[in-house]
Amino acid sequence: MTQAIASPLVHDLIGVGFGPSNLALAIALQERGASQGNLDVLFLDKQADYRWHGNTLVTQSELQISFLKDLVTLRNPTSPYSFVNYLKAHGRLVDFINLGTFYPCRMEYNDYLRWVAGQFTAQSRYGEEVLTIEPVLHNHQVEALRVISRDTCGHQHVRTTRSVVVSAGGTPRIPEVFKALKDDDRVFHHSRYLAQMAKQPCVDNQPMSIAIIGGGQSAAEAFIDLNDSFPSVQVDMILRGSALKPADDSPFVNEVFSPEFTDLVFQQPDSERERLVNEYHNTNYSVVDIDLIERIYGIFYRQKVSGIARHAYHTLTTVEKATASERSERGIELVLRNNATGEVSVRHYDAVVLATGYERQMHRKLLAPLEEYLGDFEVDRNYKLITDERCKAGLYMQGFCQASHGLSDTLLSILPIRADEIAASLYEHGKHRGHGRSVVDLLLATAS
Ligand SMILES: Cc1cc2nc3c(=O)[nH]c(=O)nc-3n(C[C@H](O)[C@H](O)[C@H](O)COP(=O)(O)OP(=O)(O)OC[C@H]3O[C@@H](n4cnc5c(N)ncnc54)[C@H](O)[C@@H]3O)c2cc1C
Ligand SMILES: NC(=O)c1ccc[n+]([C@@H]2O[C@H](COP(=O)([O-])OP(=O)(O)OC[C@H]3O[C@@H](n4cnc5c(N)ncnc54)[C@H](OP(=O)(O)O)[C@@H]3O)[C@@H](O)[C@H]2O)c1
């Protein structure tokens, strides 16, 4: 039987996930705590220790946003948690200036985020996956929330809190045709790229044929890494679109990632919000950094010059069927349809990388026990879920509000501002509900 460990404490806030969104919130709450009193906050992350999309940190990958949009600078450029202060603390400030870039490599940004996370160890627990968030009821009202998590030893933990913030990030999108192969080590989503590649025979220089499905930034980065790091690998890029298209990061368009644009999107009716998200979709989704597109084009051009066609590029192509071939040496069999000609072909690969993007549905799963108090997961301007009057607990979300707050919501663009908006709302919520001893504590006391 699973052992459950129940804590008698009542937290003011439990955060699900300790990625950039909740790191920014931890800092914003610490800043407010100095003048308004500290809240009792705990962040839970399922990773054994903090890594920022750790299995995608290939050497050539760069941050796709200015380092000035770090966890704090937009709100408080004097904060000790800035990227510049991280550089200074690590003795690389002058060298970084000499690099002359706004876009550090993602390995370095991962190190920056880990450096910040390391300063909040008292408020964080790693290796704990939140399974569900349940109501604590008193007189038919949701007075608090019960957060149930499981640690790496399989023990369940039960904690009580007045508010939660769900900042659990995206979940790999696995196309329907590949779902039956989910346990096959040769077919994996890009979010597992480095760990899975380490198990492939090309690590020992064995020849391999690998398909990459998708035409976004992840697909492009996987292609470059396979080309550069594994000389024995032949790659087929397979995409539904007609070309790899560039991400629009031109300056006027980039204003959609400003804090003011969040206000603008939020003030619109639903149909206009949707139109705005669609209009600027090509700043972020199914698009690739122009430098990378040029590198990939160069690789294919040089193949034409040499006459050695190592890699292939299949556009307007849909995968109709994917099966593990009965003869294991034939690998994964893909049935491909060319959407322009209708031609169907069958190809075999030793591995398939699904660079097919991410879904944002985790909030629905985690908050399912609270469904009757929620509408359709609508939030107010401060990312607080709109509940019926029976719910007195605070429910917040980061990264699940693109439809109401715009494209910045899943990115790093406005983290310091959003974090402070949530922090202010939490203090406001506390004012009405009271921090410290309250009906929740009495409830728990009578229950024990
Ligand atoms: C490969 C990649 C590169 C990117 N690069 C950029 C970039 O350069 N610029 C940019 O603006 N955006 C980028 N993004 C977008 C990305 O969403 C943000 O950079 C950022 O990671 C969002 O932070 P977050 O904290 O909301 O989510 P995440 O970083 O995804 O963090 C969520 C955390 O929650 C934890 N978690 C999930 N479920 C649970 C659970 N049930 N219980 C406990 N913990 C849980 C996870 O372990 C994770 O640590 C990138 C995305 C990817 C996939
Ligand atoms: N260096 C970096 O900073 C870096 C690196 C990687 C990712 N990222 C970020 O991470 C986010 C996600 O990028 P991403 O490239 O992973 O995902 P993405 O931009 O959503 O692209 C997903 C790709 O998969 C395709 N696809 C989706 N479902 C499919 C299906 N069922 N069958 C076939 N193809 C399918 C899409 O095709 P359609 O276009 O036809 O829909 C698209 O080409 C973005 O914000 C990106 O900027 C950043």
Coordinates of C-alpha atoms and ligand atoms in Angstrom, one line a residue:
M1 CA 0.0 0.0 0.0
T2 CA 1.2 3.5 -0.8
Q3 CA 2.3 5.4 2.3
A4 CA 0.8 8.9 2.7
I5 CA 2.7 11.6 4.6
A6 CA 0.4 14.4 5.8
S7 CA 1.8 17.7 6.9
P8 CA 0.0 19.6 9.6
L9 CA 1.1 23.0 8.2
V10 CA -1.2 25.3 6.2
H11 CA 0.8 27.1 3.5
D12 CA -0.3 30.4 2.0
L13 CA 0.7 29.2 -1.4
I14 CA 1.9 25.9 -3.1
G15 CA 3.3 26.2 -6.5
V16 CA 3.2 23.3 -9.0
G17 CA 6.5 23.3 -10.9
F18 CA 9.6 25.3 -10.2
G19 CA 10.5 26.4 -13.7
P20 CA 11.1 30.0 -14.8
S21 CA 7.5 31.1 -14.1
N22 CA 7.5 30.1 -10.4
L23 CA 11.1 31.1 -10.0
A24 CA 10.1 34.6 -11.0
L25 CA 7.1 34.4 -8.6
A26 CA 9.4 33.3 -5.7
I27 CA 11.5 36.4 -6.3
A28 CA 8.5 38.7 -6.6
L29 CA 7.1 37.3 -3.3
Q30 CA 10.4 37.7 -1.6
E31 CA 10.6 41.3 -2.6
R32 CA 7.1 42.0 -1.4
G33 CA 7.7 40.0 1.8
A34 CA 10.3 42.6 2.9
S35 CA 7.6 45.3 3.2
Q36 CA 4.3 43.4 3.5
G37 CA 5.3 40.4 5.6
N38 CA 6.5 37.0 4.3
L39 CA 4.0 34.4 3.0
D40 CA 4.5 30.7 3.7
V41 CA 5.3 29.4 0.2
L42 CA 6.4 26.0 -1.1
F43 CA 7.2 25.0 -4.7
L44 CA 7.1 21.4 -5.8
D45 CA 8.8 20.1 -8.9
K46 CA 8.8 16.6 -10.3
Q47 CA 12.4 16.8 -11.6
A48 CA 15.1 15.3 -9.4
D49 CA 16.9 18.7 -9.6
Y50 CA 16.3 21.8 -11.6
R51 CA 16.9 21.7 -15.3
W52 CA 15.4 24.0 -17.9
H53 CA 14.1 21.6 -20.7
G54 CA 17.3 19.6 -19.9
N55 CA 17.0 17.0 -22.6
T56 CA 17.0 19.6 -25.3
L57 CA 20.2 21.5 -24.3
V58 CA 22.2 20.7 -27.4
T59 CA 25.4 22.7 -27.8
Q60 CA 24.1 24.9 -30.7
S61 CA 20.9 26.0 -29.0
E62 CA 20.5 29.6 -28.1
L63 CA 18.0 31.6 -26.0
Q64 CA 15.3 33.0 -28.3
I65 CA 14.8 36.2 -26.3
S66 CA 17.0 38.9 -25.0
F67 CA 18.8 38.1 -21.7
L68 CA 17.4 41.4 -20.4
K69 CA 14.1 39.6 -20.3
D70 CA 15.4 37.5 -17.4
L71 CA 13.5 36.7 -14.2
V72 CA 13.6 40.2 -12.8
T73 CA 15.0 43.0 -14.9
L74 CA 11.8 44.3 -16.5
R75 CA 10.4 44.9 -13.1
N76 CA 13.5 45.6 -11.0
P77 CA 16.8 46.0 -12.8
T78 CA 18.6 46.3 -9.4
S79 CA 17.6 42.8 -8.3
P80 CA 20.4 40.5 -7.2
Y81 CA 18.7 37.7 -9.3
S82 CA 19.4 39.3 -12.7
F83 CA 21.3 37.5 -15.5
V84 CA 23.9 40.3 -15.3
N85 CA 24.5 39.6 -11.6
Y86 CA 24.7 35.9 -12.4
L87 CA 27.5 36.7 -14.9
K88 CA 29.3 38.9 -12.4
A89 CA 29.1 36.2 -9.7
H90 CA 30.5 33.7 -12.2
G91 CA 33.4 36.0 -13.3
R92 CA 32.1 36.1 -16.9
L93 CA 30.6 39.6 -17.2
V94 CA 33.4 41.1 -19.2
D95 CA 33.7 38.0 -21.5
F96 CA 29.9 38.1 -22.1
I97 CA 30.1 41.8 -23.1
N98 CA 32.9 40.9 -25.5
L99 CA 30.6 38.3 -27.1
G100 CA 28.4 41.1 -28.2
T101 CA 25.1 39.2 -28.0
F102 CA 21.7 39.5 -26.4
Y103 CA 21.2 35.7 -26.9
P104 CA 23.3 33.5 -24.6
C105 CA 23.3 29.8 -25.3
R106 CA 20.6 27.8 -23.5
M107 CA 23.1 25.8 -21.5
E108 CA 24.2 29.1 -19.9
Y109 CA 20.6 30.2 -19.3
N110 CA 19.9 26.9 -17.7
D111 CA 22.9 27.5 -15.4
Y112 CA 21.5 30.9 -14.6
L113 CA 18.1 29.5 -13.7
R114 CA 19.7 26.8 -11.6
W115 CA 21.8 29.5 -9.8
V116 CA 18.6 31.3 -8.9
A117 CA 16.7 28.1 -7.9
G118 CA 19.7 27.2 -5.6
Q119 CA 18.9 30.4 -3.6
F120 CA 15.4 29.2 -2.8
T121 CA 16.1 25.7 -1.5
A122 CA 14.1 26.3 1.7
Q123 CA 11.0 27.0 -0.4
S124 CA 11.3 24.1 -2.8
R125 CA 11.1 20.4 -3.0
Y126 CA 12.3 18.4 -6.0
G127 CA 11.4 14.9 -7.0
E128 CA 7.8 15.4 -6.1
E129 CA 5.1 15.1 -8.8
V130 CA 1.8 16.8 -8.0
L131 CA -0.9 14.3 -8.8
T132 CA -4.0 16.3 -7.9
I133 CA -5.4 19.3 -6.1
E134 CA -8.6 18.7 -4.1
P135 CA -11.0 21.0 -2.2
V136 CA -10.9 21.2 1.6
L137 CA -14.6 21.7 2.4
H138 CA -16.3 23.4 5.4
N139 CA -20.0 24.2 5.3
H140 CA -20.1 23.5 1.5
Q141 CA -17.3 26.1 0.9
V142 CA -13.9 25.4 -0.4
E143 CA -11.9 26.9 2.5
A144 CA -8.5 25.6 1.3
L145 CA -6.8 23.1 -1.0
R146 CA -5.3 19.7 -0.5
V147 CA -2.2 19.2 -2.7
I148 CA -1.3 15.5 -3.2
S149 CA 2.1 14.6 -4.6
R150 CA 4.2 11.5 -5.0
D151 CA 8.0 11.5 -4.4
T152 CA 10.6 9.3 -6.1
C153 CA 10.3 6.6 -3.5
G154 CA 6.6 6.3 -4.3
H155 CA 5.4 8.0 -1.0
Q156 CA 2.4 10.2 -1.2
H157 CA 2.5 13.6 0.4
V158 CA -0.6 15.5 1.5
R159 CA -0.3 19.3 2.1
T160 CA -2.9 22.0 2.8
T161 CA -2.7 25.5 1.3
R162 CA -4.9 28.6 0.9
S163 CA -3.8 29.1 -2.7
V164 CA -2.1 27.2 -5.5
V165 CA -0.4 28.4 -8.6
V166 CA -0.2 25.8 -11.4
S167 CA 2.9 26.5 -13.5
A168 CA 3.6 23.1 -14.8
G169 CA 4.6 24.0 -18.4
G170 CA 3.7 22.1 -21.6
T171 CA 3.2 18.4 -22.2
P172 CA 4.7 16.7 -25.3
R173 CA 2.3 16.5 -28.2
I174 CA 2.3 13.0 -29.6
P175 CA 0.5 12.6 -32.9
E176 CA -2.2 10.0 -32.9
V177 CA -0.4 7.7 -35.4
F178 CA 2.6 7.4 -33.0
K179 CA 0.6 6.8 -29.8
A180 CA 0.9 3.0 -30.1
L181 CA 4.7 3.3 -30.2
K182 CA 5.0 5.2 -26.9
D183 CA 7.0 2.5 -25.2
D184 CA 9.4 2.0 -28.1
D185 CA 12.8 3.5 -27.3
R186 CA 13.3 4.3 -31.0
V187 CA 10.4 6.7 -31.2
F188 CA 10.6 9.7 -28.8
H189 CA 9.5 13.3 -28.4
H190 CA 12.1 16.0 -28.7
S191 CA 11.7 16.8 -25.0
R192 CA 13.6 13.5 -24.4
Y193 CA 16.1 14.1 -27.2
L194 CA 19.5 13.9 -25.3
A195 CA 18.6 11.0 -23.0
Q196 CA 17.2 8.9 -25.9
M197 CA 20.0 9.7 -28.3
A198 CA 22.5 8.5 -25.7
K199 CA 20.9 5.0 -26.1
Q200 CA 21.2 4.9 -29.9
P201 CA 23.8 2.9 -31.8
C202 CA 25.1 6.1 -33.5
V203 CA 26.8 7.0 -30.2
D204 CA 29.2 4.2 -31.2
N205 CA 29.4 5.5 -34.8
Q206 CA 27.0 2.8 -36.1
P207 CA 25.1 4.0 -39.2
M208 CA 21.5 5.1 -38.5
S209 CA 18.7 6.6 -40.5
I210 CA 16.6 9.0 -38.4
A211 CA 13.3 10.8 -39.2
I212 CA 12.4 14.1 -37.6
I213 CA 8.7 14.9 -37.7
G214 CA 7.8 18.6 -37.6
G215 CA 9.1 21.9 -38.9
G216 CA 9.5 24.2 -35.8
Q217 CA 12.5 25.3 -33.8
S218 CA 12.8 21.9 -32.1
A219 CA 12.9 20.0 -35.4
A220 CA 15.6 22.4 -36.8
E221 CA 17.7 22.1 -33.6
A222 CA 17.5 18.3 -33.7
F223 CA 18.5 18.3 -37.4
I224 CA 21.6 20.5 -36.7
D225 CA 22.6 18.4 -33.8
L226 CA 22.2 15.1 -35.6
N227 CA 24.2 16.5 -38.5
D228 CA 27.0 18.0 -36.4
S229 CA 27.3 15.4 -33.6
F230 CA 26.6 12.1 -35.3
P231 CA 28.5 11.7 -38.7
S232 CA 27.0 8.2 -39.1
V233 CA 23.4 9.4 -39.1
Q234 CA 21.3 10.1 -42.2
V235 CA 18.3 12.4 -41.4
D236 CA 15.0 12.8 -43.2
M237 CA 13.1 16.0 -42.1
I238 CA 9.4 15.3 -42.6
L239 CA 7.0 18.2 -42.3
R240 CA 3.4 19.0 -43.2
G241 CA 4.2 22.5 -44.3
S242 CA 5.7 23.6 -47.6
A243 CA 8.9 25.0 -46.1
L244 CA 10.8 25.8 -42.9
K245 CA 9.5 29.3 -42.2
P246 CA 11.3 32.0 -40.2
A247 CA 10.1 33.3 -36.8
D248 CA 9.1 36.9 -37.1
D249 CA 11.2 38.7 -34.5
S250 CA 11.3 42.1 -36.2
P251 CA 11.0 45.0 -33.8
F252 CA 7.4 46.3 -34.3
V253 CA 6.1 42.7 -34.3
N254 CA 8.1 42.0 -31.1
E255 CA 6.0 44.6 -29.3
V256 CA 3.3 41.9 -29.0
F257 CA 5.6 40.5 -26.2
S258 CA 5.5 43.7 -24.2
P259 CA 3.6 43.9 -20.9
E260 CA 1.3 46.5 -22.4
F261 CA 0.2 44.1 -25.1
T262 CA -1.0 41.7 -22.4
D263 CA -3.5 44.5 -21.3
L264 CA -4.5 45.1 -24.9
V265 CA -5.2 41.4 -25.5
F266 CA -7.0 40.9 -22.2
Q267 CA -9.4 43.8 -22.8
Q268 CA -10.6 42.3 -26.1
P269 CA -13.7 40.1 -26.6
D270 CA -12.9 36.4 -27.1
S271 CA -13.1 36.5 -30.9
E272 CA -10.6 39.4 -31.1
R273 CA -8.2 37.8 -28.6
E274 CA -8.2 34.7 -30.8
R275 CA -7.6 36.8 -33.9
L276 CA -4.6 38.5 -32.3
V277 CA -3.1 35.2 -31.2
N278 CA -3.5 33.8 -34.7
E279 CA -2.2 36.9 -36.4
Y280 CA 1.1 36.6 -34.5
H281 CA 1.3 32.8 -34.4
N282 CA 4.3 32.9 -36.6
T283 CA 6.4 34.7 -34.0
N284 CA 6.5 31.4 -32.0
Y285 CA 4.9 28.3 -33.4
S286 CA 5.9 26.2 -36.4
V287 CA 8.7 28.6 -37.1
V288 CA 12.5 28.6 -36.9
D289 CA 15.2 31.1 -36.1
I290 CA 16.4 32.6 -39.5
D291 CA 20.1 31.8 -38.7
L292 CA 19.3 28.2 -38.3
I293 CA 17.2 28.1 -41.5
E294 CA 20.2 29.5 -43.4
R295 CA 22.5 26.9 -41.8
I296 CA 20.2 24.0 -42.8
Y297 CA 19.8 25.4 -46.3
G298 CA 23.6 25.6 -46.6
I299 CA 23.9 21.9 -45.5
F300 CA 21.5 20.8 -48.3
Y301 CA 23.1 23.1 -50.8
R302 CA 26.6 21.6 -50.1
Q303 CA 25.1 18.1 -50.6
K304 CA 24.0 19.2 -54.1
V305 CA 27.6 20.4 -54.8
S306 CA 29.2 17.2 -53.5
G307 CA 26.6 14.9 -55.1
I308 CA 26.4 13.0 -51.8
A309 CA 22.8 13.2 -50.6
R310 CA 23.2 12.4 -46.9
H311 CA 20.0 14.0 -45.7
A312 CA 16.6 14.5 -47.2
Y313 CA 13.8 17.1 -46.8
H314 CA 10.2 16.0 -47.3
T315 CA 7.7 18.8 -47.3
L316 CA 3.9 18.7 -47.6
T317 CA 4.1 15.2 -46.2
T318 CA 1.8 13.5 -43.7
V319 CA 2.6 10.4 -41.7
E320 CA -0.4 8.1 -42.3
K321 CA 0.8 5.1 -40.3
A322 CA 3.7 4.3 -38.0
T323 CA 4.5 0.7 -37.0
A324 CA 7.5 -1.1 -35.5
S325 CA 8.5 -3.3 -38.4
E326 CA 8.2 -7.0 -37.7
R327 CA 11.8 -7.5 -38.8
S328 CA 13.6 -5.5 -36.2
E329 CA 16.5 -4.7 -38.5
R330 CA 14.0 -2.8 -40.6
G331 CA 13.2 -0.5 -37.7
I332 CA 10.2 1.8 -37.7
E333 CA 8.0 1.7 -40.7
L334 CA 6.3 5.0 -41.8
V335 CA 3.7 5.3 -44.4
L336 CA 4.0 8.8 -45.9
R337 CA 1.6 10.7 -48.1
N338 CA 2.7 13.6 -50.2
N339 CA -0.2 16.0 -49.9
A340 CA 0.7 17.8 -53.2
T341 CA 0.8 14.7 -55.4
G342 CA -1.2 12.2 -53.4
E343 CA 1.7 9.7 -53.7
V344 CA 2.1 7.2 -50.9
S345 CA 5.5 5.8 -50.0
V346 CA 6.8 3.5 -47.3
R347 CA 10.1 4.2 -45.5
H348 CA 12.0 2.6 -42.7
Y349 CA 13.9 4.4 -40.0
D350 CA 16.1 3.3 -37.1
A351 CA 14.7 6.1 -34.9
V352 CA 12.0 8.8 -35.1
V353 CA 12.2 12.2 -33.3
L354 CA 8.8 13.7 -32.8
A355 CA 9.5 17.5 -32.8
T356 CA 5.7 18.0 -32.8
G357 CA 5.4 20.7 -30.1
Y358 CA 3.6 20.8 -26.8
E359 CA 0.0 20.8 -25.4
R360 CA -1.1 22.9 -22.5
Q361 CA -3.7 20.7 -20.7
M362 CA -2.0 19.9 -17.3
H363 CA -4.1 22.4 -15.4
R364 CA -7.3 20.6 -16.4
K365 CA -6.0 17.3 -15.0
L366 CA -4.6 18.7 -11.8
L367 CA -7.6 20.8 -11.0
A368 CA -10.2 18.2 -12.1
P369 CA -11.5 17.6 -8.5
L370 CA -12.4 21.3 -8.3
E371 CA -14.3 21.4 -11.6
E372 CA -17.7 22.1 -10.1
Y373 CA -16.5 25.4 -8.7
L374 CA -14.8 26.5 -12.0
G375 CA -16.3 27.5 -15.3
D376 CA -14.2 26.8 -18.4
F377 CA -10.9 27.7 -16.6
E378 CA -11.3 31.4 -17.3
V379 CA -8.9 33.7 -15.4
D380 CA -9.0 37.3 -14.3
R381 CA -6.3 39.8 -15.4
N382 CA -4.1 38.6 -12.5
Y383 CA -4.2 35.0 -13.7
K384 CA -6.6 34.0 -10.9
L385 CA -9.2 31.4 -11.9
I386 CA -12.7 32.7 -11.8
T387 CA -14.7 30.4 -9.4
D388 CA -18.2 30.5 -8.1
E389 CA -18.7 32.1 -4.6
R390 CA -18.3 28.8 -2.8
C391 CA -14.6 28.7 -3.5
K392 CA -12.7 30.8 -1.1
A393 CA -9.3 29.4 -2.0
G394 CA -7.1 31.1 -4.6
L395 CA -6.3 29.2 -7.8
Y396 CA -3.7 30.8 -10.2
M397 CA -2.2 29.6 -13.4
Q398 CA 0.9 30.6 -15.4
G399 CA 1.5 29.2 -19.0
F400 CA -2.2 28.2 -19.5
C401 CA -3.6 31.6 -20.3
Q402 CA -2.5 32.2 -23.9
A403 CA -6.1 32.5 -25.0
S404 CA -6.9 35.4 -22.6
H405 CA -3.4 37.0 -22.1
G406 CA -1.7 36.5 -25.5
L407 CA 1.4 34.7 -26.8
S408 CA 3.7 35.9 -24.0
D409 CA 2.0 33.5 -21.7
T410 CA 4.0 30.4 -22.6
L411 CA 7.3 32.3 -22.9
L412 CA 9.9 34.1 -20.8
S413 CA 8.8 37.5 -22.2
I414 CA 7.0 39.1 -19.3
L415 CA 7.8 36.8 -16.3
P416 CA 8.8 39.5 -13.8
I417 CA 5.7 41.6 -14.5
R418 CA 3.3 38.6 -14.4
A419 CA 4.9 37.3 -11.2
D420 CA 4.3 40.7 -9.5
E421 CA 0.7 40.8 -10.7
I422 CA 0.1 37.4 -9.2
A423 CA 2.0 38.3 -6.0
A424 CA -0.1 41.5 -5.5
S425 CA -3.3 39.4 -6.1
L426 CA -2.1 36.8 -3.5
Y427 CA -1.6 39.5 -0.9
E428 CA -5.0 41.0 -1.7
H429 CA -6.5 37.5 -1.4
G430 CA -4.7 37.1 2.0
K431 CA -6.1 40.4 3.2
H432 CA -9.7 39.2 2.6
R433 CA -9.1 35.6 3.8
G434 CA -6.5 36.4 6.4
H435 CA -3.1 34.8 6.6
G436 CA -2.0 33.1 9.8
R437 CA -4.6 31.2 11.9
S438 CA -8.0 31.0 10.3
V439 CA -10.9 28.7 9.7
V440 CA -8.6 26.4 7.8
D441 CA -6.3 25.8 10.8
L442 CA -9.3 25.2 13.0
L443 CA -10.7 22.8 10.5
L444 CA -7.4 20.9 10.5
A445 CA -7.2 21.0 14.2
T446 CA -10.6 19.5 14.6
A447 CA -9.9 16.9 12.0
S448 CA -6.7 15.6 13.7
Ligands
LIG1 C1 13.2 23.5 -25.8 C2 12.5 24.7 -25.4 C3 13.2 25.9 -25.5 C4 12.5 27.1 -25.2 N1 13.2 28.3 -25.3 C5 12.6 29.5 -25.1 C6 13.3 30.7 -25.2 O1 14.4 30.8 -25.6 N2 12.6 31.9 -24.9 C7 11.3 31.8 -24.5 O2 10.8 32.9 -24.2 N3 10.7 30.7 -24.3 C8 11.3 29.5 -24.6 N4 10.6 28.3 -24.4 C9 9.2 28.3 -23.9 C10 9.1 27.9 -22.4 O3 7.8 27.5 -22.2 C11 9.6 28.9 -21.4 O4 10.9 29.2 -21.7 C12 9.6 28.5 -20.0 O5 10.3 27.2 -19.8 C13 8.3 28.5 -19.3 O6 8.5 28.4 -17.9 P1 7.4 27.6 -17.0 O7 8.0 27.7 -15.6 O8 6.1 28.2 -17.2 O9 7.4 26.1 -17.6 P2 8.5 25.0 -17.6 O10 9.9 25.6 -17.9 O11 8.0 24.0 -18.5 O12 8.6 24.4 -16.1 C14 7.5 23.7 -15.6 C15 8.1 22.9 -14.4 O13 7.0 22.2 -13.8 C16 7.4 20.9 -13.5 N5 6.2 20.0 -13.5 C17 5.4 19.7 -14.5 N6 4.4 19.0 -14.1 C18 4.5 18.8 -12.7 C19 3.8 18.2 -11.7 N7 2.7 17.6 -12.0 N8 4.3 18.2 -10.4 C20 5.4 18.9 -10.1 N9 6.2 19.5 -11.1 C21 5.7 19.5 -12.3 C22 8.4 20.5 -14.6 O14 9.3 19.5 -14.1 C23 9.1 21.8 -14.9 O15 10.3 22.0 -14.1 C24 11.2 27.1 -24.8 C25 10.5 25.9 -24.7 C26 11.1 24.7 -25.0 C27 10.4 23.5 -25.0
LIG2 N1 16.4 27.5 -28.8 C1 15.2 27.7 -28.3 O1 15.0 28.6 -27.6 C2 14.1 26.7 -28.6 C3 14.3 25.4 -29.0 C4 13.2 24.6 -29.2 C5 11.9 25.1 -29.0 N2 11.8 26.3 -28.5 C6 10.4 26.9 -28.3 O2 9.5 25.9 -27.9 C7 8.2 26.1 -28.4 C8 7.8 24.9 -29.2 O3 8.6 24.7 -30.4 P1 8.5 23.3 -31.1 O4 9.4 23.4 -32.3 O5 8.8 22.3 -30.1 O6 7.0 23.2 -31.5 P2 6.1 24.0 -32.5 O7 6.6 25.3 -32.9 O8 4.7 23.9 -32.0 O9 6.2 23.1 -33.9 C9 5.6 21.8 -33.9 C10 5.8 21.3 -35.3 O10 5.3 20.0 -35.3 C11 4.3 19.8 -36.3 N3 3.2 19.0 -35.9 C12 2.4 19.1 -34.9 N4 1.5 18.1 -34.8 C13 1.8 17.3 -35.8 C14 1.3 16.1 -36.3 N5 0.2 15.5 -35.7 N6 1.8 15.5 -37.4 C15 2.9 16.1 -38.0 N7 3.4 17.2 -37.6 C16 2.9 17.8 -36.5 C17 3.8 21.2 -36.6 O11 3.3 21.3 -37.9 P3 2.3 22.3 -38.4 O12 3.0 23.6 -38.6 O13 1.8 21.7 -39.7 O14 1.2 22.4 -37.4 C18 5.1 22.0 -36.4 O15 5.9 22.1 -37.6 C19 8.3 27.4 -29.1 O16 8.0 28.4 -28.3 C20 9.8 27.5 -29.5 O17 10.2 28.8 -29.7 C21 12.8 27.2 -28.3

